[in-house]
């Protein structure tokens, strides 16, 4: 039966871990360049990279793969998770923004009192 590992949390790196991270730091830049990701993505991938450094040292069974392979897969996962998270965020829409393909018609132009859904409230005078 395969042993399941708990989610890792980033902790201070040992000297061995710092050296491994330093020796392979170019993996981060190659990954960002390969995927044409801006520097805005650096924070997303660097933390997963550092977790990978810890996992690599804590889990000898990973040594059958190249460190760069493990790091690359982990950083890909981090980018994928971040993109999914961004897609779930609520996006604001301006009523003054033009509707594509309508020669300048805005969302605000399409609103009329007839198509507004509202609940009329009565105010009672006491």
Short mmCIF file of C-alpha atoms in Angstrom, two decimals:
data_model
loop_
_atom_site.label_atom_id
_atom_site.label_comp_id
_atom_site.label_asym_id
_atom_site.label_seq_id
_atom_site.Cartn_x
_atom_site.Cartn_y
_atom_site.Cartn_z
CA UNK A 1 0.00 0.00 0.00
CA UNK A 2 1.36 3.41 -0.95
CA UNK A 3 2.18 5.73 1.90
CA UNK A 4 0.31 9.06 1.77
CA UNK A 5 2.15 12.19 2.79
CA UNK A 6 0.58 15.10 4.62
CA UNK A 7 0.66 18.53 3.03
CA UNK A 8 4.04 20.08 3.60
CA UNK A 9 4.45 23.44 5.24
CA UNK A 10 7.42 25.61 4.51
CA UNK A 11 9.85 25.74 7.41
CA UNK A 12 13.31 27.29 7.75
CA UNK A 13 15.71 25.54 5.37
CA UNK A 14 18.63 23.56 6.68
CA UNK A 15 22.09 24.30 5.30
CA UNK A 16 21.78 21.24 3.05
CA UNK A 17 18.41 22.46 1.77
CA UNK A 18 19.76 25.99 1.15
CA UNK A 19 22.63 24.53 -0.85
CA UNK A 20 20.28 22.35 -2.93
CA UNK A 21 18.01 25.33 -3.57
CA UNK A 22 20.97 27.51 -4.53
CA UNK A 23 22.46 24.89 -6.90
CA UNK A 24 19.16 24.48 -8.74
CA UNK A 25 17.81 28.05 -8.62
CA UNK A 26 18.08 28.37 -12.42
CA UNK A 27 15.22 25.84 -12.62
CA UNK A 28 12.81 28.59 -11.55
CA UNK A 29 13.94 31.00 -14.28
CA UNK A 30 13.90 28.25 -16.93
CA UNK A 31 10.39 27.27 -15.86
CA UNK A 32 9.09 30.86 -16.01
CA UNK A 33 10.76 31.41 -19.39
CA UNK A 34 9.54 28.13 -20.87
CA UNK A 35 5.94 28.90 -19.91
CA UNK A 36 6.30 32.61 -20.83
CA UNK A 37 5.22 33.66 -17.36
CA UNK A 38 5.95 37.18 -16.19
CA UNK A 39 7.82 37.95 -12.99
CA UNK A 40 4.39 38.29 -11.32
CA UNK A 41 4.34 34.48 -11.20
CA UNK A 42 7.66 34.24 -9.37
CA UNK A 43 6.05 34.22 -5.91
CA UNK A 44 3.64 31.48 -6.97
CA UNK A 45 6.41 29.14 -8.13
CA UNK A 46 9.24 29.98 -5.73
CA UNK A 47 7.34 28.83 -2.64
CA UNK A 48 6.44 25.54 -4.30
CA UNK A 49 10.06 25.22 -5.38
CA UNK A 50 11.24 25.62 -1.78
CA UNK A 51 8.69 23.04 -0.60
CA UNK A 52 10.05 20.72 -3.26
CA UNK A 53 13.57 21.21 -1.89
CA UNK A 54 12.32 20.13 1.54
CA UNK A 55 10.38 17.18 0.13
CA UNK A 56 13.38 16.05 -1.91
CA UNK A 57 15.52 15.87 1.21
CA UNK A 58 12.79 14.38 3.44
CA UNK A 59 11.67 11.70 0.99
CA UNK A 60 14.52 9.58 -0.38
CA UNK A 61 12.11 7.66 -2.65
CA UNK A 62 11.97 10.79 -4.82
CA UNK A 63 15.68 10.47 -5.61
CA UNK A 64 14.96 8.02 -8.41
CA UNK A 65 13.86 11.10 -10.40
CA UNK A 66 15.94 14.14 -11.23
CA UNK A 67 15.38 17.02 -8.81
CA UNK A 68 14.54 19.31 -11.72
CA UNK A 69 11.76 16.92 -12.82
CA UNK A 70 10.16 16.96 -9.38
CA UNK A 71 10.54 20.74 -9.08
CA UNK A 72 9.15 21.33 -12.59
CA UNK A 73 6.06 19.22 -11.89
CA UNK A 74 5.50 20.93 -8.54
CA UNK A 75 5.79 24.42 -10.06
CA UNK A 76 3.39 23.42 -12.87
CA UNK A 77 0.92 22.32 -10.23
CA UNK A 78 1.30 25.62 -8.37
CA UNK A 79 0.59 27.62 -11.55
CA UNK A 80 -2.41 25.45 -12.38
CA UNK A 81 -3.83 25.86 -8.87
CA UNK A 82 -3.33 29.63 -8.98
CA UNK A 83 -5.06 29.91 -12.35
CA UNK A 84 -8.03 27.91 -11.06
CA UNK A 85 -8.18 30.15 -8.00
CA UNK A 86 -8.14 33.27 -10.18
CA UNK A 87 -10.99 31.92 -12.33
CA UNK A 88 -13.15 31.50 -9.22
CA UNK A 89 -12.71 35.13 -8.18
CA UNK A 90 -15.58 37.50 -8.69
CA UNK A 91 -14.86 39.88 -11.55
CA UNK A 92 -16.17 43.41 -11.54
CA UNK A 93 -17.93 44.69 -14.62
CA UNK A 94 -18.40 48.34 -15.52
CA UNK A 95 -21.77 49.38 -16.90
CA UNK A 96 -19.85 51.97 -18.93
CA UNK A 97 -17.71 49.36 -20.70
CA UNK A 98 -18.58 48.84 -24.37
CA UNK A 99 -20.19 45.54 -25.34
CA UNK A 100 -17.93 43.88 -27.94
CA UNK A 101 -19.30 43.95 -31.49
CA UNK A 102 -22.02 46.56 -30.82
CA UNK A 103 -20.48 49.83 -32.10
CA UNK A 104 -20.07 51.39 -28.65
CA UNK A 105 -23.24 50.15 -26.92
CA UNK A 106 -22.59 49.83 -23.19
CA UNK A 107 -24.13 47.52 -20.64
CA UNK A 108 -25.68 50.60 -19.00
CA UNK A 109 -27.44 51.41 -22.29
CA UNK A 110 -29.25 48.07 -22.16
CA UNK A 111 -30.82 48.66 -18.75
CA UNK A 112 -34.34 49.99 -18.63
CA UNK A 113 -36.81 50.21 -15.83
CA UNK A 114 -38.91 47.55 -17.57
CA UNK A 115 -36.21 44.87 -17.32
CA UNK A 116 -35.01 45.59 -13.80
CA UNK A 117 -35.92 42.99 -11.24
CA UNK A 118 -36.78 44.63 -8.00
CA UNK A 119 -39.05 44.17 -5.05
CA UNK A 120 -41.16 47.24 -4.40
CA UNK A 121 -41.04 48.22 -0.77
CA UNK A 122 -43.69 50.38 0.78
CA UNK A 123 -42.79 52.82 3.45
CA UNK A 124 -45.47 53.18 6.02
CA UNK A 125 -45.99 56.44 7.73
CA UNK A 126 -46.64 55.95 11.41
#
